[in-house]
mmCIF file of C-alpha atoms in Angstrom:
data_model
loop_
_atom_site.group_PDB
_atom_site.id
_atom_site.type_symbol
_atom_site.label_atom_id
_atom_site.label_comp_id
_atom_site.label_asym_id
_atom_site.label_seq_id
_atom_site.Cartn_x
_atom_site.Cartn_y
_atom_site.Cartn_z
ATOM 1 C CA MET M 1 67.542 88.060 61.959
ATOM 2 C CA GLU M 2 67.938 87.767 58.297
ATOM 3 C CA ARG M 3 68.759 84.356 57.258
ATOM 4 C CA ALA M 4 71.504 84.657 54.361
ATOM 5 C CA ALA M 5 70.620 83.183 50.648
ATOM 6 C CA PRO M 6 71.335 79.316 49.583
ATOM 7 C CA ALA M 7 74.176 79.263 47.710
ATOM 8 C CA LYS M 8 73.766 78.740 43.823
ATOM 9 C CA VAL M 9 74.938 75.298 42.677
ATOM 10 C CA ALA M 10 74.891 73.789 39.188
ATOM 11 C CA ASP M 11 72.859 71.665 37.316
ATOM 12 C CA VAL M 12 74.477 68.170 38.689
ATOM 13 C CA ALA M 13 73.497 64.240 38.355
ATOM 14 C CA THR M 14 76.502 62.338 37.476
ATOM 15 C CA VAL M 15 76.760 58.452 36.998
ATOM 16 C CA ARG M 16 80.340 57.197 36.475
ATOM 17 C CA THR M 17 80.960 53.505 35.557
ATOM 18 C CA ASP M 18 84.752 52.849 34.933
ATOM 19 C CA ARG M 19 87.099 51.343 37.332
ATOM 20 C CA ARG M 20 89.425 53.708 37.723
ATOM 21 C CA ALA M 21 86.827 56.353 38.754
ATOM 22 C CA ALA M 22 85.698 53.771 41.265
ATOM 23 C CA VAL M 23 88.841 53.436 43.053
ATOM 24 C CA LEU M 24 89.047 57.228 42.991
ATOM 25 C CA LEU M 25 85.611 58.211 44.476
ATOM 26 C CA ALA M 26 86.476 55.499 47.083
ATOM 27 C CA GLY M 27 89.394 57.363 48.626
ATOM 28 C CA LEU M 28 86.394 60.468 49.331
ATOM 29 C CA VAL M 29 85.911 61.558 53.414
ATOM 30 C CA PRO M 30 82.296 60.718 54.668
ATOM 31 C CA LEU M 31 79.908 63.451 54.656
ATOM 32 C CA ALA M 32 80.069 63.685 58.644
ATOM 33 C CA LEU M 33 79.742 66.753 61.122
ATOM 34 C CA THR M 34 82.686 68.647 59.939
ATOM 35 C CA CYS M 35 85.216 67.393 56.577
ATOM 36 C CA VAL M 36 88.171 68.835 55.611
ATOM 37 C CA PRO M 37 89.595 66.452 53.643
ATOM 38 C CA ALA M 38 92.597 67.486 50.773
ATOM 39 C CA LEU M 39 91.168 65.455 47.342
ATOM 40 C CA PRO M 40 93.918 66.633 44.683
ATOM 41 C CA GLY M 41 92.541 65.054 41.264
ATOM 42 C CA GLY M 42 89.581 62.625 42.350
ATOM 43 C CA PRO M 43 86.839 62.464 40.509
ATOM 44 C CA TYR M 44 87.370 65.522 38.873
ATOM 45 C CA ASP M 45 89.431 64.926 36.406
ATOM 46 C CA SER M 46 91.865 61.579 35.006
ATOM 47 C CA PRO M 47 94.136 61.208 31.867
ATOM 48 C CA ASP M 48 91.499 60.391 29.506
ATOM 49 C CA ASP M 49 88.791 62.758 30.699
ATOM 50 C CA ALA M 50 87.591 65.395 27.749
ATOM 51 C CA GLY M 51 88.078 68.164 30.711
ATOM 52 C CA SER M 52 89.125 69.417 33.729
ATOM 53 C CA GLY M 53 86.101 68.803 35.897
ATOM 54 C CA LEU M 54 87.093 71.006 38.425
ATOM 55 C CA ALA M 55 87.387 74.484 37.658
ATOM 56 C CA GLY M 56 88.494 75.947 41.466
ATOM 57 C CA PRO M 57 87.155 78.250 43.394
ATOM 58 C CA GLY M 58 84.992 80.803 40.776
ATOM 59 C CA GLY M 59 84.303 77.323 38.951
ATOM 60 C CA ALA M 60 81.914 74.608 38.652
ATOM 61 C CA GLY M 61 82.509 71.171 37.720
ATOM 62 C CA GLY M 62 81.265 69.714 34.856
ATOM 63 C CA ALA M 63 79.092 66.191 35.309
ATOM 64 C CA SER M 64 78.409 63.133 33.104
ATOM 65 C CA ILE M 65 75.789 61.156 32.325
ATOM 66 C CA GLY M 66 76.648 57.342 31.165
ATOM 67 C CA GLY M 67 80.200 59.042 29.710
ATOM 68 C CA HIS M 68 78.562 61.445 27.676
ATOM 69 C CA GLY M 69 80.201 65.077 28.988
ATOM 70 C CA ALA M 70 77.790 67.919 29.896
ATOM 71 C CA SER M 71 78.935 70.807 31.508
ATOM 72 C CA PRO M 72 77.254 72.718 33.464
ATOM 73 C CA SER M 73 78.531 75.907 35.139
ATOM 74 C CA SER M 74 77.417 77.963 37.441
ATOM 75 C CA THR M 75 80.326 80.777 38.857
ATOM 76 C CA GLY M 76 82.952 79.995 35.806
ATOM 77 C CA ALA M 77 84.912 77.058 33.425
ATOM 78 C CA GLY M 78 83.710 73.964 33.957
ATOM 79 C CA GLY M 79 84.830 70.775 32.278
ATOM 80 C CA SER M 80 83.677 67.112 30.864
ATOM 81 C CA SER M 81 84.603 63.945 31.547
ATOM 82 C CA GLY M 82 84.274 61.425 29.639
ATOM 83 C CA GLY M 83 84.478 57.511 29.861
ATOM 84 C CA GLY M 84 82.143 54.601 31.493
ATOM 85 C CA GLY M 85 79.142 53.244 29.756
ATOM 86 C CA PRO M 86 75.672 53.006 31.155
ATOM 87 C CA GLY M 87 75.919 50.170 34.087
ATOM 88 C CA ALA M 88 75.383 46.700 33.853
ATOM 89 C CA PRO M 89 72.158 45.285 33.985
ATOM 90 C CA GLY M 90 70.038 44.032 36.488
ATOM 91 C CA CYS M 91 71.062 44.547 39.813
ATOM 92 C CA ALA M 92 74.567 46.431 39.513
ATOM 93 C CA LEU M 93 73.496 49.584 37.354
ATOM 94 C CA PRO M 94 74.987 52.883 38.841
ATOM 95 C CA TRP M 95 72.499 54.824 41.561
ATOM 96 C CA PRO M 96 71.614 58.266 39.630
ATOM 97 C CA VAL M 97 72.580 61.020 42.606
ATOM 98 C CA SER M 98 72.143 64.987 41.892
ATOM 99 C CA ILE M 99 72.794 67.937 44.548
ATOM 100 C CA SER M 100 70.488 71.013 44.492
ATOM 101 C CA ALA M 101 70.039 74.233 46.919
ATOM 102 C CA PRO M 102 66.375 75.680 47.453
ATOM 103 C CA SER M 103 67.401 79.011 45.079
ATOM 104 C CA SER M 104 70.266 80.727 44.379
ATOM 105 C CA GLY M 105 72.873 83.483 45.483
ATOM 106 C CA ALA M 106 75.716 84.035 47.514
ATOM 107 C CA SER M 107 75.698 83.268 51.272
ATOM 108 C CA PRO M 108 78.137 85.040 53.968
ATOM 109 C CA ALA M 109 81.463 83.236 55.301
ATOM 110 C CA GLY M 110 80.947 81.248 58.884
ATOM 111 C CA THR M 111 77.385 80.214 57.604
ATOM 112 C CA PHE M 112 76.006 77.005 55.928
ATOM 113 C CA VAL M 113 73.827 76.510 53.607
ATOM 114 C CA PRO M 114 70.931 73.939 52.722
ATOM 115 C CA PHE M 115 71.446 71.598 50.116
ATOM 116 C CA GLN M 116 69.641 68.839 49.091
ATOM 117 C CA LEU M 117 71.350 64.944 47.802
ATOM 118 C CA THR M 118 68.801 63.169 45.707
ATOM 119 C CA VAL M 119 69.240 59.336 45.125
ATOM 120 C CA THR M 120 67.268 56.626 43.126
ATOM 121 C CA ASN M 121 67.908 52.782 42.981
ATOM 122 C CA PRO M 122 67.534 52.139 39.506
ATOM 123 C CA ASN M 123 67.833 47.988 39.399
ATOM 124 C CA ASP M 124 65.302 46.064 38.278
ATOM 125 C CA ALA M 125 62.117 44.992 40.470
ATOM 126 C CA SER M 126 63.723 41.799 41.226
ATOM 127 C CA CYS M 127 66.467 42.917 42.041
ATOM 128 C CA ALA M 128 67.298 43.340 46.358
ATOM 129 C CA PRO M 129 66.616 46.437 48.202
ATOM 130 C CA GLN M 130 70.149 48.266 49.164
ATOM 131 C CA ILE M 131 71.337 50.700 51.291
ATOM 132 C CA PRO M 132 73.251 53.640 49.659
ATOM 133 C CA LYS M 133 76.524 54.979 51.398
ATOM 134 C CA VAL M 134 76.887 58.314 51.010
ATOM 135 C CA SER M 135 80.858 60.220 51.069
ATOM 136 C CA CYS M 136 80.962 63.896 50.319
ATOM 137 C CA SER M 137 84.290 66.068 49.850
ATOM 138 C CA SER M 138 86.038 68.563 48.263
ATOM 139 C CA PRO M 139 89.742 69.575 47.658
ATOM 140 C CA PHE M 140 89.636 72.815 49.394
ATOM 141 C CA PRO M 141 90.653 73.152 52.792
ATOM 142 C CA PRO M 142 88.188 75.465 54.095
ATOM 143 C CA LEU M 143 85.091 73.739 52.938
ATOM 144 C CA SER M 144 83.064 71.561 55.818
ATOM 145 C CA PHE M 145 79.467 69.403 55.711
ATOM 146 C CA GLN M 146 77.024 69.099 58.370
ATOM 147 C CA MET M 147 73.752 66.055 58.477
ATOM 148 C CA ASP M 148 71.674 64.140 60.265
ATOM 149 C CA ALA M 149 73.407 61.003 60.586
ATOM 150 C CA SER M 150 70.674 59.428 62.305
ATOM 151 C CA GLN M 151 68.387 59.734 59.202
ATOM 152 C CA TRP M 152 70.793 59.590 56.511
ATOM 153 C CA PHE M 153 69.484 56.150 54.657
ATOM 154 C CA ALA M 154 69.453 54.256 56.893
ATOM 155 C CA ALA M 155 66.570 51.678 55.211
ATOM 156 C CA PRO M 156 67.153 50.203 52.584
ATOM 157 C CA LEU M 157 65.830 51.586 48.976
ATOM 158 C CA SER M 158 63.544 49.539 46.743
ATOM 159 C CA PRO M 159 64.315 49.075 43.290
ATOM 160 C CA GLY M 160 62.633 52.229 41.191
ATOM 161 C CA GLN M 161 62.277 53.760 44.688
ATOM 162 C CA SER M 162 63.889 57.534 45.148
ATOM 163 C CA THR M 163 64.341 59.558 48.390
ATOM 164 C CA SER M 164 66.553 63.229 48.747
ATOM 165 C CA ARG M 165 68.165 63.933 52.201
ATOM 166 C CA LEU M 166 69.482 67.566 53.614
ATOM 167 C CA PHE M 167 72.587 68.429 54.562
ATOM 168 C CA SER M 168 74.798 71.199 54.721
ATOM 169 C CA VAL M 169 77.985 73.090 53.237
ATOM 170 C CA GLY M 170 79.746 75.871 54.961
ATOM 171 C CA VAL M 171 83.388 77.568 55.312
ATOM 172 C CA PRO M 172 84.609 79.583 58.301
ATOM 173 C CA ALA M 173 84.296 82.930 58.518
ATOM 174 C CA GLY M 174 87.151 85.335 56.905
ATOM 175 C CA THR M 175 86.756 82.893 54.111
ATOM 176 C CA PRO M 176 88.024 84.911 50.834
ATOM 177 C CA SER M 177 84.411 84.812 48.314
ATOM 178 C CA GLY M 178 84.620 83.101 45.774
ATOM 179 C CA GLY M 179 83.260 79.343 44.623
ATOM 180 C CA TYR M 180 83.799 76.102 46.382
ATOM 181 C CA THR M 181 82.689 72.932 44.720
ATOM 182 C CA PHE M 182 82.072 69.758 46.202
ATOM 183 C CA ALA M 183 81.396 66.302 45.516
ATOM 184 C CA CYS M 184 79.239 63.342 46.816
ATOM 185 C CA THR M 185 79.548 59.554 46.088
ATOM 186 C CA ILE M 186 76.965 57.417 46.303
ATOM 187 C CA SER M 187 78.472 53.935 46.083
ATOM 188 C CA GLN M 188 76.040 50.454 46.929
ATOM 189 C CA PRO M 189 76.995 47.232 47.278
ATOM 190 C CA LEU M 190 76.630 45.398 43.904
ATOM 191 C CA GLY M 191 77.238 48.152 41.035
ATOM 192 C CA PRO M 192 79.863 51.032 40.491
ATOM 193 C CA ALA M 193 79.912 54.092 42.477
ATOM 194 C CA SER M 194 78.471 57.690 41.213
ATOM 195 C CA TRP M 195 78.781 61.383 42.153
ATOM 196 C CA ALA M 196 77.391 64.414 41.538
ATOM 197 C CA MET M 197 79.045 68.207 42.237
ATOM 198 C CA ALA M 198 77.433 71.306 43.382
ATOM 199 C CA THR M 199 79.356 74.697 43.907
ATOM 200 C CA LEU M 200 78.935 76.950 47.118
ATOM 201 C CA THR M 201 78.918 80.585 46.049
ATOM 202 C CA ILE M 202 80.529 82.463 49.245
ATOM 203 C CA GLY M 203 79.824 86.251 49.130
ATOM 204 C CA GLY M 204 81.638 88.172 52.106
ATOM 205 C CA SER M 205 81.437 87.465 55.855
ATOM 206 C CA GLY M 206 78.691 86.920 58.046
ATOM 207 C CA PRO M 207 78.990 87.298 62.015
ATOM 208 C CA PRO M 208 80.615 84.579 64.437
ATOM 209 C CA PRO M 209 78.352 82.654 66.404
ATOM 210 C CA VAL M 210 78.488 84.044 69.889
ATOM 211 C CA CYS M 211 80.406 81.104 71.437
ATOM 212 C CA LEU M 212 82.636 78.497 69.957
ATOM 213 C CA SER M 213 80.082 75.800 68.129
ATOM 214 C CA THR M 214 79.770 72.408 66.795
ATOM 215 C CA PRO M 215 77.830 70.186 65.618
ATOM 216 C CA PRO M 216 75.957 67.334 67.364
ATOM 217 C CA THR M 217 76.751 63.950 66.248
ATOM 218 C CA THR M 218 72.501 63.056 65.428
ATOM 219 C CA SER M 219 69.393 64.379 65.271
ATOM 220 C CA ALA M 220 68.554 63.379 68.187
ATOM 221 C CA ILE M 221 69.356 65.394 71.565
ATOM 222 C CA LEU M 222 68.867 63.051 75.051
ATOM 223 C CA ASP M 223 71.343 59.749 75.399
ATOM 224 C CA ALA M 224 72.972 60.652 72.204
ATOM 225 C CA GLY M 225 76.106 61.830 72.892
ATOM 226 C CA LEU M 226 75.242 66.001 74.504
ATOM 227 C CA MET M 227 75.595 64.567 77.402
ATOM 228 C CA THR M 228 72.787 66.709 79.099
ATOM 229 C CA PRO M 229 72.672 67.061 82.628
ATOM 230 C CA LEU M 230 68.953 67.838 84.145
ATOM 231 C CA TYR M 231 68.283 70.539 85.847
ATOM 232 C CA THR M 232 65.062 71.933 87.538
ATOM 233 C CA TYR M 233 63.259 75.412 88.527
ATOM 234 C CA ALA M 234 60.840 77.126 90.356
ATOM 235 C CA ALA M 235 59.444 80.474 90.719
ATOM 236 C CA ALA M 236 59.370 81.971 94.406
ATOM 237 C CA GLY M 237 57.390 79.979 97.098
ATOM 238 C CA LEU M 238 56.518 76.815 94.222
ATOM 239 C CA ARG M 239 58.038 73.786 94.218
ATOM 240 C CA ALA M 240 59.854 72.195 91.165
ATOM 241 C CA PRO M 241 59.348 69.471 88.982
ATOM 242 C CA ASP M 242 60.243 65.984 89.956
ATOM 243 C CA VAL M 243 61.833 64.400 87.208
ATOM 244 C CA VAL M 244 63.496 61.213 86.721
ATOM 245 C CA PRO M 245 64.593 58.555 83.967
ATOM 246 C CA THR M 246 62.239 56.376 82.937
ATOM 247 C CA SER M 247 64.999 53.629 82.884
ATOM 248 C CA PRO M 248 68.157 53.243 84.726
ATOM 249 C CA ALA M 249 69.563 51.898 81.388
ATOM 250 C CA SER M 250 68.390 54.459 79.424
ATOM 251 C CA PHE M 251 68.448 58.450 79.587
ATOM 252 C CA SER M 252 66.456 58.801 76.586
ATOM 253 C CA SER M 253 62.867 59.261 78.308
ATOM 254 C CA TYR M 254 62.036 61.566 81.469
ATOM 255 C CA ASP M 255 58.751 60.969 83.933
ATOM 256 C CA VAL M 256 57.896 64.329 85.417
ATOM 257 C CA THR M 257 56.105 64.118 88.108
ATOM 258 C CA VAL M 258 54.227 68.654 89.157
ATOM 259 C CA ASN M 259 52.430 69.467 92.025
ATOM 260 C CA PRO M 260 54.011 72.744 92.263
ATOM 261 C CA GLY M 261 51.425 74.334 94.868
ATOM 262 C CA VAL M 262 49.610 78.155 94.444
ATOM 263 C CA SER M 263 50.430 81.424 93.225
ATOM 264 C CA ALA M 264 48.287 84.219 92.635
ATOM 265 C CA ASP M 265 50.783 86.477 91.464
ATOM 266 C CA PRO M 266 51.289 85.826 87.258
ATOM 267 C CA SER M 267 55.185 87.114 87.209
ATOM 268 C CA GLN M 268 55.465 84.125 89.970
ATOM 269 C CA ALA M 269 53.639 81.366 88.684
ATOM 270 C CA TRP M 270 56.001 78.901 86.925
ATOM 271 C CA VAL M 271 58.360 75.698 87.593
ATOM 272 C CA GLY M 272 60.062 73.429 84.494
ATOM 273 C CA PHE M 273 63.020 71.768 83.799
ATOM 274 C CA GLY M 274 65.373 71.387 81.448
ATOM 275 C CA PHE M 275 68.919 69.610 79.945
ATOM 276 C CA ASN M 276 72.304 71.414 79.153
ATOM 277 C CA PHE M 277 74.466 70.669 76.366
ATOM 278 C CA GLN M 278 77.747 68.989 77.053
ATOM 279 C CA ASN M 279 78.680 67.416 74.665
ATOM 280 C CA PRO M 280 79.605 70.092 72.955
ATOM 281 C CA SER M 281 78.352 72.835 75.420
ATOM 282 C CA CYS M 282 77.753 74.985 72.522
ATOM 283 C CA VAL M 283 76.146 73.431 69.747
ATOM 284 C CA ASP M 284 75.509 74.291 65.904
ATOM 285 C CA ALA M 285 71.930 73.419 65.319
ATOM 286 C CA SER M 286 72.054 75.867 61.872
ATOM 287 C CA LEU M 287 71.269 72.157 59.534
ATOM 288 C CA PHE M 288 67.759 71.797 61.698
ATOM 289 C CA SER M 289 64.572 74.008 61.999
ATOM 290 C CA GLY M 290 62.794 73.390 65.040
ATOM 291 C CA VAL M 291 62.458 70.214 67.586
ATOM 292 C CA ARG M 292 60.200 67.234 68.232
ATOM 293 C CA PHE M 293 59.300 65.437 71.610
ATOM 294 C CA THR M 294 56.408 63.375 72.683
ATOM 295 C CA ILE M 295 54.113 64.062 76.001
ATOM 296 C CA THR M 296 51.878 61.197 76.979
ATOM 297 C CA GLY M 297 50.124 61.743 80.265
ATOM 298 C CA THR M 298 48.399 64.449 81.366
ATOM 299 C CA LEU M 299 49.318 68.150 81.787
ATOM 300 C CA GLY M 300 46.186 69.030 84.349
ATOM 301 C CA THR M 301 45.582 72.484 83.953
ATOM 302 C CA CYS M 302 49.291 73.794 83.438
ATOM 303 C CA SER M 303 50.123 75.158 80.156
ATOM 304 C CA LEU M 304 53.711 73.596 78.782
ATOM 305 C CA ASN M 305 56.090 75.923 76.492
ATOM 306 C CA VAL M 306 59.153 74.214 74.937
ATOM 307 C CA SER M 307 62.377 76.562 74.228
ATOM 308 C CA VAL M 308 65.962 76.142 73.338
ATOM 309 C CA VAL M 309 68.075 77.922 75.052
ATOM 310 C CA THR M 310 70.571 80.058 72.742
ATOM 311 C CA SER M 311 74.013 81.330 74.530
ATOM 312 C CA GLU M 312 72.818 85.131 73.549
ATOM 313 C CA ASP M 313 70.215 84.252 76.430
ATOM 314 C CA SER M 314 72.124 82.382 79.069
ATOM 315 C CA LEU M 315 73.669 84.416 82.012
ATOM 316 C CA THR M 316 77.283 84.692 81.454
ATOM 317 C CA PRO M 317 77.229 83.908 85.643
ATOM 318 C CA ARG M 318 75.264 80.519 85.349
ATOM 319 C CA ASN M 319 77.220 78.997 81.851
ATOM 320 C CA PRO M 320 80.689 79.565 80.971
ATOM 321 C CA PHE M 321 79.134 79.792 77.273
ATOM 322 C CA GLY M 322 76.141 81.996 77.632
ATOM 323 C CA ALA M 323 76.394 86.244 76.635
ATOM 324 C CA CYS M 324 73.759 87.652 78.288
ATOM 325 C CA THR M 325 75.738 89.822 81.044
ATOM 326 C CA MET M 326 72.885 91.687 82.654
ATOM 327 C CA GLU M 327 69.381 90.005 84.091
ATOM 328 C CA PRO M 328 66.360 89.247 82.812
ATOM 329 C CA CYS M 329 68.054 86.584 80.979
ATOM 330 C CA TYR M 330 65.267 84.100 79.410
ATOM 331 C CA PRO M 331 65.478 81.435 75.869
ATOM 332 C CA PRO M 332 62.391 82.327 73.341
ATOM 333 C CA MET M 333 60.051 80.489 73.916
ATOM 334 C CA SER M 334 57.597 78.539 71.962
ATOM 335 C CA GLY M 335 53.577 78.822 72.806
ATOM 336 C CA PRO M 336 51.053 76.629 74.180
ATOM 337 C CA LEU M 337 51.700 72.686 73.662
ATOM 338 C CA SER M 338 49.498 69.937 74.713
ATOM 339 C CA THR M 339 50.344 65.875 74.794
ATOM 340 C CA GLY M 340 51.322 64.245 71.965
ATOM 341 C CA THR M 341 54.096 64.371 69.810
ATOM 342 C CA SER M 342 55.040 68.205 69.111
ATOM 343 C CA THR M 343 57.029 69.441 66.357
ATOM 344 C CA VAL M 344 57.881 72.721 67.096
ATOM 345 C CA SER M 345 60.054 75.376 64.999
ATOM 346 C CA PHE M 346 62.923 77.630 65.987
ATOM 347 C CA ALA M 347 60.738 80.518 63.987
ATOM 348 C CA GLU M 348 57.772 79.747 66.370
ATOM 349 C CA MET M 349 59.980 80.386 69.728
ATOM 350 C CA THR M 350 60.100 83.829 70.262
ATOM 351 C CA GLY M 351 60.247 86.271 73.269
ATOM 352 C CA GLY M 352 63.862 86.106 74.624
ATOM 353 C CA MET M 353 65.268 88.445 76.564
ATOM 354 C CA PRO M 354 68.017 90.344 75.434
ATOM 355 C CA MET M 355 67.576 88.486 71.785
ATOM 356 C CA ALA M 356 63.957 87.859 71.058
ATOM 357 C CA THR M 357 64.266 85.394 68.567
ATOM 358 C CA VAL M 358 67.268 81.856 68.086
ATOM 359 C CA ASP M 359 70.249 82.251 66.842
ATOM 360 C CA ALA M 360 70.522 78.143 66.110
ATOM 361 C CA ARG M 361 74.259 78.533 65.755
ATOM 362 C CA ALA M 362 74.357 78.395 69.257
ATOM 363 C CA LEU M 363 72.214 76.479 71.471
ATOM 364 C CA ASN M 364 73.586 75.932 75.217
ATOM 365 C CA GLY M 365 70.120 73.796 75.973
ATOM 366 C CA ILE M 366 66.545 72.775 75.939
ATOM 367 C CA GLN M 367 63.868 73.042 78.596
ATOM 368 C CA TRP M 368 60.378 73.197 79.570
ATOM 369 C CA THR M 369 58.382 75.763 81.437
ATOM 370 C CA LEU M 370 54.577 74.654 82.981
ATOM 371 C CA ASN M 371 52.642 77.678 84.300
ATOM 372 C CA VAL M 372 50.608 77.953 86.633
ATOM 373 C CA PRO M 373 47.023 79.201 86.797
ATOM 374 C CA THR M 374 46.704 82.439 88.974
ATOM 375 C CA ASP M 375 42.915 82.658 89.091
ATOM 376 C CA PRO M 376 40.930 81.633 92.299
ATOM 377 C CA THR M 377 38.730 79.503 89.947
ATOM 378 C CA THR M 378 40.969 76.919 88.151
ATOM 379 C CA PRO M 379 42.228 73.857 89.864
ATOM 380 C CA PRO M 380 46.007 73.864 90.896
ATOM 381 C CA CYS M 381 48.253 72.533 88.499
ATOM 382 C CA VAL M 382 48.504 69.273 88.870
ATOM 383 C CA ALA M 383 50.582 66.899 85.960
ATOM 384 C CA SER M 384 52.012 63.482 85.382
ATOM 385 C CA PHE M 385 53.768 62.821 82.250
ATOM 386 C CA THR M 386 56.564 61.300 80.518
ATOM 387 C CA LEU M 387 58.896 62.919 77.706
ATOM 388 C CA SER M 388 60.227 61.202 74.936
ATOM 389 C CA ASP M 389 61.973 61.209 71.484
ATOM 390 C CA VAL M 390 63.269 64.596 71.783
ATOM 391 C CA SER M 391 65.092 65.496 68.720
ATOM 392 C CA PHE M 392 66.261 68.002 65.963
ATOM 393 C CA VAL M 393 64.523 67.949 63.040
ATOM 394 C CA ALA M 394 65.339 69.965 59.682
ATOM 395 C CA GLY M 395 62.898 70.954 56.664
ATOM 396 C CA LEU M 396 60.119 72.525 58.914
#
């Protein structure tokens, strides 16, 4: 599956310090799974700005640092914004913020494009660390945002420290080609808000996902809003694993006991367990690039693989969100894994049927398969382990 080129982005890094800008920026909708706010005017223009900071579809907004106008443009005529100043000294300086994308190019409508937001705490070393608050918004109704809520600036940022986080921006399939500008605002308790702008460039429509998908509210997969009911399975003649929550009060880790028996048939030498997604049932994980989890205990002579269950490889009679209408239907699978913490990219999972690779825009679940040795000299597969810390990860 060919990956769309990331969007073209203007060089952006903007700090606003005037009171009027702070009031305007306070109205931005927080960056969330899907934000489609209307934002007339806002931080892009004000009565004494030197230009119209937002040029609309096909145009990139201007940028200013410390009140000195600069108007980079990626797809059209941008404006510059004046006013403001360098900010108060000490512990109330505006935080520099910038937005970038890995490369330039137009992306098809109906896909999400990764961007990186970087912020720096410029305050004096004597100042206490602060947790910045982020909000992103656009005046264009189709524009929506995705982020990993569990990883965005959860810890305080110390003076002089910079940090970056990934998020994704997209428009629905069928949206006209052009440039769609958005802004991200950084606010912190003591100083003024600061903001940066970038442009998502759309060039044509891409294929929609096979099921109506929704991004997850957090990177965590188990016990974190996805409402993941457990299932187990086994080949003919073998016994499925016993899987129970480690704690009755939490469903974030599971104890797994495997004693399936023996098999001499390599095509019938597997058992496993997994979790269906239910909230939503079709997950758009295109912001992420893989999964991470921890296995503690022993696998014995069993070999272990992980799969994300794609809608394309889910059998329709068993799964209302599946798109596979005729068996065999099975998801792409990783290579053999060991105990400890494993990080597996979607690109490493292959061999699915009928679609060999992972479509991260339409996931129905996650599962682990244990393979039973079939040669007569290897001891039977007996395993006992705990599965925990299951999550989506980005940047692989």
